Coordinates of C-alpha atoms in Angstrom, one line a residue:
M1 CA 12.0 6.1 -6.8
N2 CA 11.3 9.8 -6.9
D3 CA 7.9 11.0 -8.0
L4 CA 8.9 14.5 -9.1
A5 CA 7.0 15.7 -12.2
Y6 CA 8.7 17.2 -15.2
T7 CA 6.9 19.6 -17.3
G8 CA 8.0 20.1 -20.9
G9 CA 9.9 17.7 -23.2
N10 CA 10.0 14.0 -22.5
V11 CA 10.6 12.0 -19.3
A12 CA 11.9 8.6 -20.1
D13 CA 13.0 5.3 -18.5
E14 CA 12.8 5.9 -14.8
A15 CA 15.3 3.5 -13.1
D16 CA 17.0 2.8 -9.8
V17 CA 20.3 4.0 -11.2
I18 CA 21.3 5.9 -14.3
V19 CA 24.9 5.2 -15.5
V20 CA 26.2 7.8 -17.9
G21 CA 28.9 6.4 -20.2
A22 CA 29.3 2.8 -21.5
G23 CA 33.1 2.6 -21.3
P24 CA 34.7 0.0 -19.1
G25 CA 33.8 1.7 -15.8
G26 CA 30.2 2.4 -16.7
S27 CA 29.5 -1.0 -18.2
A28 CA 31.2 -2.7 -15.1
A29 CA 29.0 -0.6 -12.8
A30 CA 25.9 -1.4 -14.8
Y31 CA 26.7 -5.1 -14.9
H32 CA 27.2 -5.5 -11.2
M33 CA 24.3 -3.3 -10.3
A34 CA 21.9 -5.2 -12.6
R35 CA 23.2 -8.6 -11.5
H36 CA 22.1 -7.6 -7.9
G37 CA 18.6 -6.7 -9.1
L38 CA 18.7 -3.0 -9.6
R39 CA 17.0 -1.4 -12.5
V40 CA 19.8 0.2 -14.4
L41 CA 19.7 2.6 -17.4
L42 CA 23.0 2.8 -19.2
L43 CA 23.3 5.8 -21.5
E44 CA 26.0 6.1 -24.2
K45 CA 26.4 9.1 -26.6
T46 CA 27.9 7.1 -29.4
E47 CA 26.9 3.9 -31.2
F48 CA 28.8 0.6 -30.8
P49 CA 31.3 -0.5 -32.0
R50 CA 33.3 2.7 -31.5
E51 CA 37.0 3.5 -31.2
K52 CA 38.7 4.9 -28.2
V53 CA 42.3 6.2 -27.8
C54 CA 44.1 3.6 -25.6
G55 CA 47.1 1.3 -25.6
D56 CA 44.8 -1.7 -25.7
G57 CA 47.0 -3.6 -23.3
L58 CA 45.6 -5.1 -20.1
T59 CA 47.5 -6.1 -17.0
P60 CA 46.4 -9.0 -14.7
R61 CA 44.6 -6.4 -12.6
A62 CA 42.3 -5.6 -15.5
T63 CA 42.1 -9.3 -16.5
R64 CA 40.8 -10.1 -13.0
Q65 CA 37.9 -7.6 -13.4
L66 CA 36.9 -9.1 -16.8
I67 CA 36.8 -12.5 -15.1
R68 CA 34.6 -11.1 -12.4
M69 CA 32.2 -9.9 -15.1
G70 CA 32.0 -13.5 -16.5
V71 CA 33.9 -12.5 -19.7
D72 CA 35.6 -15.4 -21.6
T73 CA 39.2 -14.3 -21.8
S74 CA 40.4 -17.3 -23.7
E75 CA 42.4 -16.9 -27.0
K76 CA 39.5 -18.7 -28.7
A77 CA 37.3 -15.8 -27.7
G78 CA 39.6 -13.3 -29.5
W79 CA 42.0 -12.3 -26.8
L80 CA 45.8 -12.1 -27.2
H81 CA 47.4 -13.3 -24.0
N82 CA 50.7 -11.9 -22.7
R83 CA 53.1 -13.3 -20.1
G84 CA 54.4 -10.0 -18.8
L85 CA 56.3 -6.8 -19.6
R86 CA 59.4 -6.3 -21.8
V87 CA 61.3 -3.3 -20.7
I88 CA 63.8 -1.5 -22.9
G89 CA 66.1 1.1 -21.6
G90 CA 69.7 1.9 -20.6
G91 CA 71.0 -0.4 -23.2
V92 CA 69.2 -3.4 -21.6
R93 CA 66.3 -5.5 -22.8
L94 CA 64.5 -7.2 -19.9
E95 CA 61.5 -9.6 -20.0
L96 CA 59.6 -9.6 -16.7
D97 CA 56.8 -12.2 -16.2
W98 CA 53.7 -11.2 -14.4
P99 CA 54.0 -12.3 -10.7
E100 CA 52.3 -15.5 -9.6
L101 CA 49.8 -14.3 -7.0
A102 CA 46.7 -15.6 -5.3
S103 CA 44.8 -12.4 -5.9
F104 CA 45.4 -12.0 -9.7
P105 CA 45.8 -14.2 -12.7
D106 CA 49.3 -14.6 -14.1
Y107 CA 48.5 -13.3 -17.6
G108 CA 47.5 -10.0 -19.3
L109 CA 45.5 -9.4 -22.4
V110 CA 45.4 -7.3 -25.5
R111 CA 42.2 -6.3 -27.4
T112 CA 41.3 -3.2 -29.3
R113 CA 38.8 -0.8 -27.7
L114 CA 36.8 -1.0 -30.9
D115 CA 35.1 -4.2 -29.7
F116 CA 36.3 -4.3 -26.1
D117 CA 33.8 -1.7 -25.0
D118 CA 31.1 -3.2 -27.1
L119 CA 31.7 -6.6 -25.4
L120 CA 31.5 -5.1 -21.9
A121 CA 28.3 -3.2 -22.7
K122 CA 26.7 -6.4 -24.0
R123 CA 27.6 -8.1 -20.7
A124 CA 25.8 -5.4 -18.8
V125 CA 22.7 -5.9 -21.0
E126 CA 22.9 -9.6 -20.5
A127 CA 22.9 -9.0 -16.7
G128 CA 19.7 -6.9 -17.1
A129 CA 20.8 -3.3 -17.7
L130 CA 18.9 -1.3 -20.3
L131 CA 21.4 0.2 -22.8
R132 CA 20.4 3.3 -24.8
T133 CA 22.9 4.6 -27.4
G134 CA 22.9 7.9 -29.2
V135 CA 22.0 9.7 -26.0
N136 CA 24.1 12.7 -25.4
V137 CA 23.8 13.6 -21.7
T138 CA 24.2 17.4 -21.3
G139 CA 23.8 17.8 -17.5
P140 CA 22.2 16.7 -14.3
V141 CA 18.6 17.4 -13.2
L142 CA 18.8 18.8 -9.7
D143 CA 16.1 19.1 -7.0
A144 CA 15.6 22.1 -4.8
D145 CA 18.4 21.0 -2.5
G146 CA 20.9 20.6 -5.3
Y147 CA 20.8 16.8 -5.4
A148 CA 21.0 14.9 -8.7
I149 CA 17.7 13.2 -9.5
G150 CA 18.2 12.6 -13.1
V151 CA 19.9 13.8 -16.3
E152 CA 19.1 15.9 -19.2
A153 CA 20.0 14.6 -22.7
K154 CA 19.6 15.1 -26.4
V155 CA 18.5 12.0 -28.1
G156 CA 18.7 10.7 -31.7
P157 CA 19.4 12.4 -35.0
G158 CA 16.9 15.2 -34.1
K159 CA 18.6 15.8 -30.8
E160 CA 15.3 15.7 -29.0
P161 CA 15.5 17.0 -25.4
T162 CA 14.7 14.3 -22.9
Q163 CA 15.0 13.8 -19.2
Y164 CA 15.8 10.5 -17.5
R165 CA 15.1 10.1 -13.8
A166 CA 16.6 8.0 -11.0
P167 CA 17.5 8.5 -7.3
L168 CA 21.2 7.8 -8.1
I169 CA 23.4 8.8 -10.9
V170 CA 26.8 7.2 -11.9
A171 CA 29.0 9.6 -13.8
A172 CA 31.3 7.4 -16.0
D173 CA 31.6 10.1 -18.7
G174 CA 35.3 10.0 -19.0
V175 CA 38.0 12.7 -18.8
S176 CA 35.7 15.5 -19.9
G177 CA 33.6 15.0 -16.8
K178 CA 30.6 17.1 -17.9
L179 CA 28.4 15.8 -15.1
P180 CA 30.9 16.3 -12.3
L181 CA 31.7 19.7 -13.6
A182 CA 28.0 20.6 -13.5
M183 CA 28.0 19.5 -9.9
G184 CA 30.9 21.9 -9.1
L185 CA 33.6 19.2 -9.1
A186 CA 36.6 20.7 -11.1
K187 CA 39.9 19.0 -11.7
R188 CA 42.6 19.4 -9.1
D189 CA 45.8 21.0 -10.5
D190 CA 47.9 19.4 -7.7
R191 CA 47.4 15.9 -9.1
P192 CA 49.3 14.3 -12.0
I193 CA 48.0 14.3 -15.5
G194 CA 49.4 12.8 -18.6
V195 CA 48.9 12.9 -22.4
A196 CA 49.2 9.8 -24.6
V197 CA 49.2 9.5 -28.4
R198 CA 48.9 6.2 -30.3
R199 CA 48.6 4.8 -33.8
Y200 CA 48.0 1.4 -35.4
Y201 CA 50.5 -0.1 -37.8
H202 CA 50.5 -3.3 -39.9
S203 CA 53.5 -5.1 -38.6
P204 CA 53.4 -8.9 -39.1
S205 CA 56.8 -9.3 -37.5
R206 CA 55.7 -7.7 -34.2
T207 CA 52.0 -8.6 -34.1
D208 CA 52.2 -11.8 -32.1
D209 CA 54.1 -11.0 -28.9
D210 CA 54.0 -12.8 -25.6
Y211 CA 55.0 -9.5 -23.8
L212 CA 53.7 -6.0 -23.6
E213 CA 56.7 -3.8 -24.6
S214 CA 57.6 -0.6 -22.7
W215 CA 60.4 1.8 -23.9
L216 CA 61.9 3.8 -21.1
E217 CA 64.2 5.8 -23.4
L218 CA 63.0 7.3 -26.7
R219 CA 65.7 8.5 -29.1
S220 CA 65.3 11.0 -31.9
A221 CA 65.9 9.8 -35.5
Q222 CA 67.3 13.3 -36.2
D223 CA 69.9 13.0 -33.4
R224 CA 70.4 9.6 -31.9
D225 CA 72.2 11.1 -29.0
R226 CA 69.1 13.1 -28.0
L227 CA 66.6 11.6 -25.6
L228 CA 63.0 12.5 -26.2
P229 CA 60.7 13.1 -23.2
G230 CA 58.2 10.5 -22.1
Y231 CA 58.0 6.7 -22.5
G232 CA 56.8 4.5 -25.4
W233 CA 55.0 1.2 -25.9
I234 CA 54.6 -1.4 -28.6
F235 CA 51.7 -3.8 -28.1
G236 CA 51.1 -6.6 -30.6
L237 CA 47.4 -7.1 -31.4
G238 CA 47.7 -10.6 -32.9
D239 CA 45.8 -9.6 -36.1
G240 CA 48.8 -8.4 -38.1
R241 CA 48.8 -5.0 -36.4
V242 CA 50.5 -3.3 -33.5
N243 CA 49.4 -0.5 -31.2
V244 CA 52.3 1.9 -30.8
G245 CA 52.3 5.0 -28.7
L246 CA 53.9 7.3 -26.2
G247 CA 53.0 9.1 -23.1
I248 CA 54.3 12.1 -21.2
L249 CA 53.5 13.4 -17.7
N250 CA 52.9 17.0 -16.5
S251 CA 56.0 16.7 -14.3
S252 CA 58.1 16.9 -17.5
S253 CA 59.2 20.3 -18.6
A254 CA 58.2 19.3 -22.1
F255 CA 54.5 18.8 -21.1
G256 CA 52.2 21.1 -23.1
K257 CA 55.1 22.4 -25.2
T258 CA 55.7 19.5 -27.5
N259 CA 54.1 18.3 -30.7
Y260 CA 53.4 14.7 -29.5
R261 CA 52.4 13.4 -32.9
A262 CA 55.7 14.6 -34.4
M263 CA 57.6 13.1 -31.5
L264 CA 55.9 9.7 -32.0
T265 CA 56.9 9.8 -35.7
D266 CA 60.5 10.8 -34.8
W267 CA 60.9 7.9 -32.4
L268 CA 59.4 5.4 -34.7
N269 CA 61.8 6.4 -37.4
T270 CA 64.5 4.8 -35.2
T271 CA 62.9 1.4 -35.2
P272 CA 64.0 -1.4 -37.6
A273 CA 62.6 -1.0 -41.1
D274 CA 61.2 -4.5 -41.2
W275 CA 58.8 -3.6 -38.3
G276 CA 56.9 -1.4 -40.7
M277 CA 56.6 1.6 -38.4
R278 CA 58.5 4.2 -40.4
G279 CA 56.5 6.5 -42.7
E280 CA 52.9 6.1 -43.8
D281 CA 52.9 3.0 -45.9
N282 CA 51.9 0.6 -43.1
A283 CA 49.9 3.0 -41.0
D284 CA 46.3 2.0 -40.1
G285 CA 44.5 5.2 -39.3
P286 CA 45.7 8.6 -37.9
I287 CA 47.6 9.4 -34.8
L288 CA 45.1 10.0 -32.0
G289 CA 45.7 11.5 -28.5
A290 CA 43.9 11.6 -25.2
A291 CA 44.5 13.0 -21.7
L292 CA 45.1 10.7 -18.7
P293 CA 43.6 12.0 -15.5
M294 CA 45.6 10.5 -12.6
G295 CA 45.7 10.1 -8.9
F296 CA 42.1 11.1 -8.0
N297 CA 42.3 14.5 -9.7
R298 CA 38.6 15.0 -9.2
V299 CA 37.0 14.6 -5.8
P300 CA 34.9 13.8 -3.9
H301 CA 33.8 10.7 -5.7
Y302 CA 30.3 10.9 -4.3
T303 CA 28.3 14.0 -3.8
R304 CA 24.6 14.8 -3.7
G305 CA 23.3 11.8 -5.5
M306 CA 26.2 11.3 -8.0
M307 CA 29.0 8.8 -7.9
L308 CA 32.1 9.2 -10.1
V309 CA 33.7 6.1 -11.7
G310 CA 36.9 5.7 -13.7
D311 CA 38.4 8.7 -15.6
S312 CA 35.5 10.9 -14.5
G313 CA 37.1 10.7 -11.0
G314 CA 40.7 10.8 -12.2
M315 CA 41.4 7.1 -11.4
V316 CA 44.3 6.4 -13.8
N317 CA 47.3 4.9 -12.1
P318 CA 50.1 7.5 -12.0
M319 CA 52.7 4.7 -11.9
N320 CA 51.9 3.2 -15.3
G321 CA 49.1 5.1 -17.0
E322 CA 46.6 2.2 -16.6
G323 CA 43.0 3.3 -16.5
I324 CA 40.8 0.4 -17.5
A325 CA 41.5 -1.8 -14.4
Y326 CA 40.6 1.1 -12.0
A327 CA 37.6 2.1 -14.0
M328 CA 36.2 -1.4 -13.8
E329 CA 37.2 -1.8 -10.2
S330 CA 35.5 1.5 -9.2
G331 CA 32.5 0.5 -11.1
E332 CA 32.1 -2.8 -9.2
L333 CA 32.7 -0.9 -5.9
A334 CA 30.1 1.7 -6.8
A335 CA 27.6 -1.2 -7.5
E336 CA 28.3 -2.8 -4.1
V337 CA 27.6 0.5 -2.3
A338 CA 24.6 1.4 -4.4
V339 CA 22.9 -1.9 -3.8
Q340 CA 23.2 -1.3 0.0
A341 CA 22.3 2.4 -0.2
L342 CA 19.2 2.0 -2.3
A343 CA 17.8 -0.6 0.1
R344 CA 17.5 2.2 2.6
P345 CA 15.0 5.0 2.6
A346 CA 16.0 8.3 0.9
G347 CA 17.5 10.7 3.4
A348 CA 20.3 10.6 5.9
D349 CA 20.4 6.8 6.2
R350 CA 20.9 6.4 2.4
E351 CA 23.5 9.2 2.4
R352 CA 25.4 7.5 5.2
A353 CA 25.6 4.3 3.1
L354 CA 26.7 6.2 -0.1
S355 CA 29.5 7.9 1.8
A356 CA 31.2 4.5 2.0
Y357 CA 32.1 4.8 -1.7
P358 CA 34.7 7.6 -1.5
A359 CA 35.9 6.3 1.9
E360 CA 36.6 2.8 0.4
L361 CA 38.2 4.2 -2.7
K362 CA 40.5 6.3 -0.6
N363 CA 41.3 3.3 1.6
R364 CA 42.1 1.1 -1.5
F365 CA 44.1 3.5 -3.6
G366 CA 44.7 6.7 -1.7
G367 CA 48.2 5.8 -0.3
Y368 CA 49.2 4.1 -3.5
Y369 CA 48.3 7.1 -5.6
R370 CA 50.2 9.3 -3.2
L371 CA 53.3 7.2 -3.9
G372 CA 52.4 7.6 -7.6
G373 CA 52.5 11.3 -7.3
V374 CA 56.0 11.2 -5.8
F375 CA 57.0 8.8 -8.6
V376 CA 55.7 11.1 -11.3
K377 CA 57.7 14.0 -9.9
L378 CA 60.9 11.9 -9.8
I379 CA 60.7 10.5 -13.4
G380 CA 59.8 14.0 -14.7
N381 CA 63.4 14.9 -14.1
P382 CA 65.4 13.5 -17.0
Q383 CA 68.6 13.2 -15.0
I384 CA 66.9 11.1 -12.3
M385 CA 65.2 8.9 -14.9
R386 CA 68.5 8.3 -16.8
I387 CA 70.2 7.3 -13.5
A388 CA 67.4 5.0 -12.5
T389 CA 67.3 3.4 -15.9
R390 CA 71.0 2.8 -16.2
H391 CA 71.5 1.5 -12.7
G392 CA 68.2 -0.3 -12.1
M393 CA 67.7 -2.2 -15.4
P394 CA 70.7 -4.5 -15.0
H395 CA 69.2 -5.9 -11.8
P396 CA 66.3 -8.3 -12.5
T397 CA 65.3 -8.8 -8.9
L398 CA 65.0 -5.0 -8.4
M399 CA 63.0 -4.8 -11.7
R400 CA 60.6 -7.5 -10.6
F401 CA 59.9 -5.4 -7.5
V402 CA 59.4 -2.3 -9.7
L403 CA 57.0 -4.3 -11.9
K404 CA 54.9 -5.3 -8.9
L405 CA 54.9 -1.7 -7.6
L406 CA 54.1 0.0 -10.9
A407 CA 51.4 -2.5 -11.9
N408 CA 49.9 -2.6 -8.4
L409 CA 50.1 -6.4 -8.3
T410 CA 50.5 -7.7 -4.7
D411 CA 48.8 -10.2 -2.4
P412 CA 47.4 -8.3 0.5
R413 CA 48.0 -11.2 2.9
D414 CA 50.6 -14.0 2.9
G415 CA 52.5 -12.4 0.1
D416 CA 56.3 -12.4 -0.3
A417 CA 58.8 -9.9 1.0
M418 CA 58.2 -7.6 -2.0
D419 CA 54.5 -7.6 -1.4
R420 CA 54.9 -6.8 2.3
I421 CA 57.2 -3.8 1.4
I422 CA 54.9 -2.4 -1.2
N423 CA 51.8 -2.9 0.9
G424 CA 53.6 -1.3 3.9
L425 CA 54.5 1.7 1.8
T426 CA 50.9 2.2 0.6
K427 CA 49.6 2.0 4.2
V428 CA 52.0 4.5 5.7
A429 CA 51.7 7.0 2.7
P430 CA 49.2 9.7 3.5
A431 CA 46.1 9.1 1.3
V432 CA 45.4 11.6 -1.4

């Protein structure tokens, strides 16, 4: 614990670790750190429950992380289970079950972010973390050597300036990345990025679905022969509503030049009338959008007393746009490293331990994200996407391989031939 004095304003809640942002990554980091005995201060700028722009669908990879946090993922606990992914494209409708693996459960989940994030933050508190909401962190507190030793914040309705001190900071502040930016970590333009928009609709006929549904081809209601850029999804929520949205990648020529909200409406006007997704009558809230920072688009993931977790470090999977699983996984890894590092004295020995965090992230995901970058460039070409859809979709075995690859679901050892191919590709690919 540092003993630096602060003059002016308030100094509050010194801890072993300050986690900024109580999204899935921040709450996972706080939970695992607190469970190992660290004093954790979890700071969140909003109040719970609160909404987040998301597809609300979770693959088995994210489900595994929930189980590792001791979350009850049963349907009785309010989760809608799904068996796999339904893919629509090229005139084919294909249902692909999640693979049966030793490393991951064989089911995915759906739950809105409105109470999902609240639930994870409560798990962190139950493990011993101190959660403070309504705390808008504005930047890091740096020592004379440029190391983060705390954060500055505005607190409460009066926006009272306050400082919180700890020898280690975890930035889980999302795509905006205020803290990393203040440490000189800008986004990398050579990494993929996407944009997604989504809306809720009341749709009793589609709300209870055993599969997450992905549309590889989106057609315009104004011209059925015209393909819209991007991909779409329809995820039943089990409560009478669906989460419907679309995403587009920066490899597409339409990126940044398209009215995504109008495009979503255009596509939905092609859906059957009894689904209730045409017009405004069954809409539940506005169309909202968010950026998807992919493929480690901000590095390094540790520098001068600060670790980056989740979207703050650009950890969204370029293959499928999934962010929650990687946010939670990086949060758990950050906790494992932090526990070991903070058991060492401040200085070179502790820094050596903390350097294991970016090294292990690179080892786990670097090659896979490199493949994802190639994938993004390929599917950004409409001609290649059309050919792949038309010729790939009619072959279920090939599509099962594609599902494993895109969802990053393989057994590292003793897997089948598909697992060995995918694992081999990620090992030989140069890490990003």
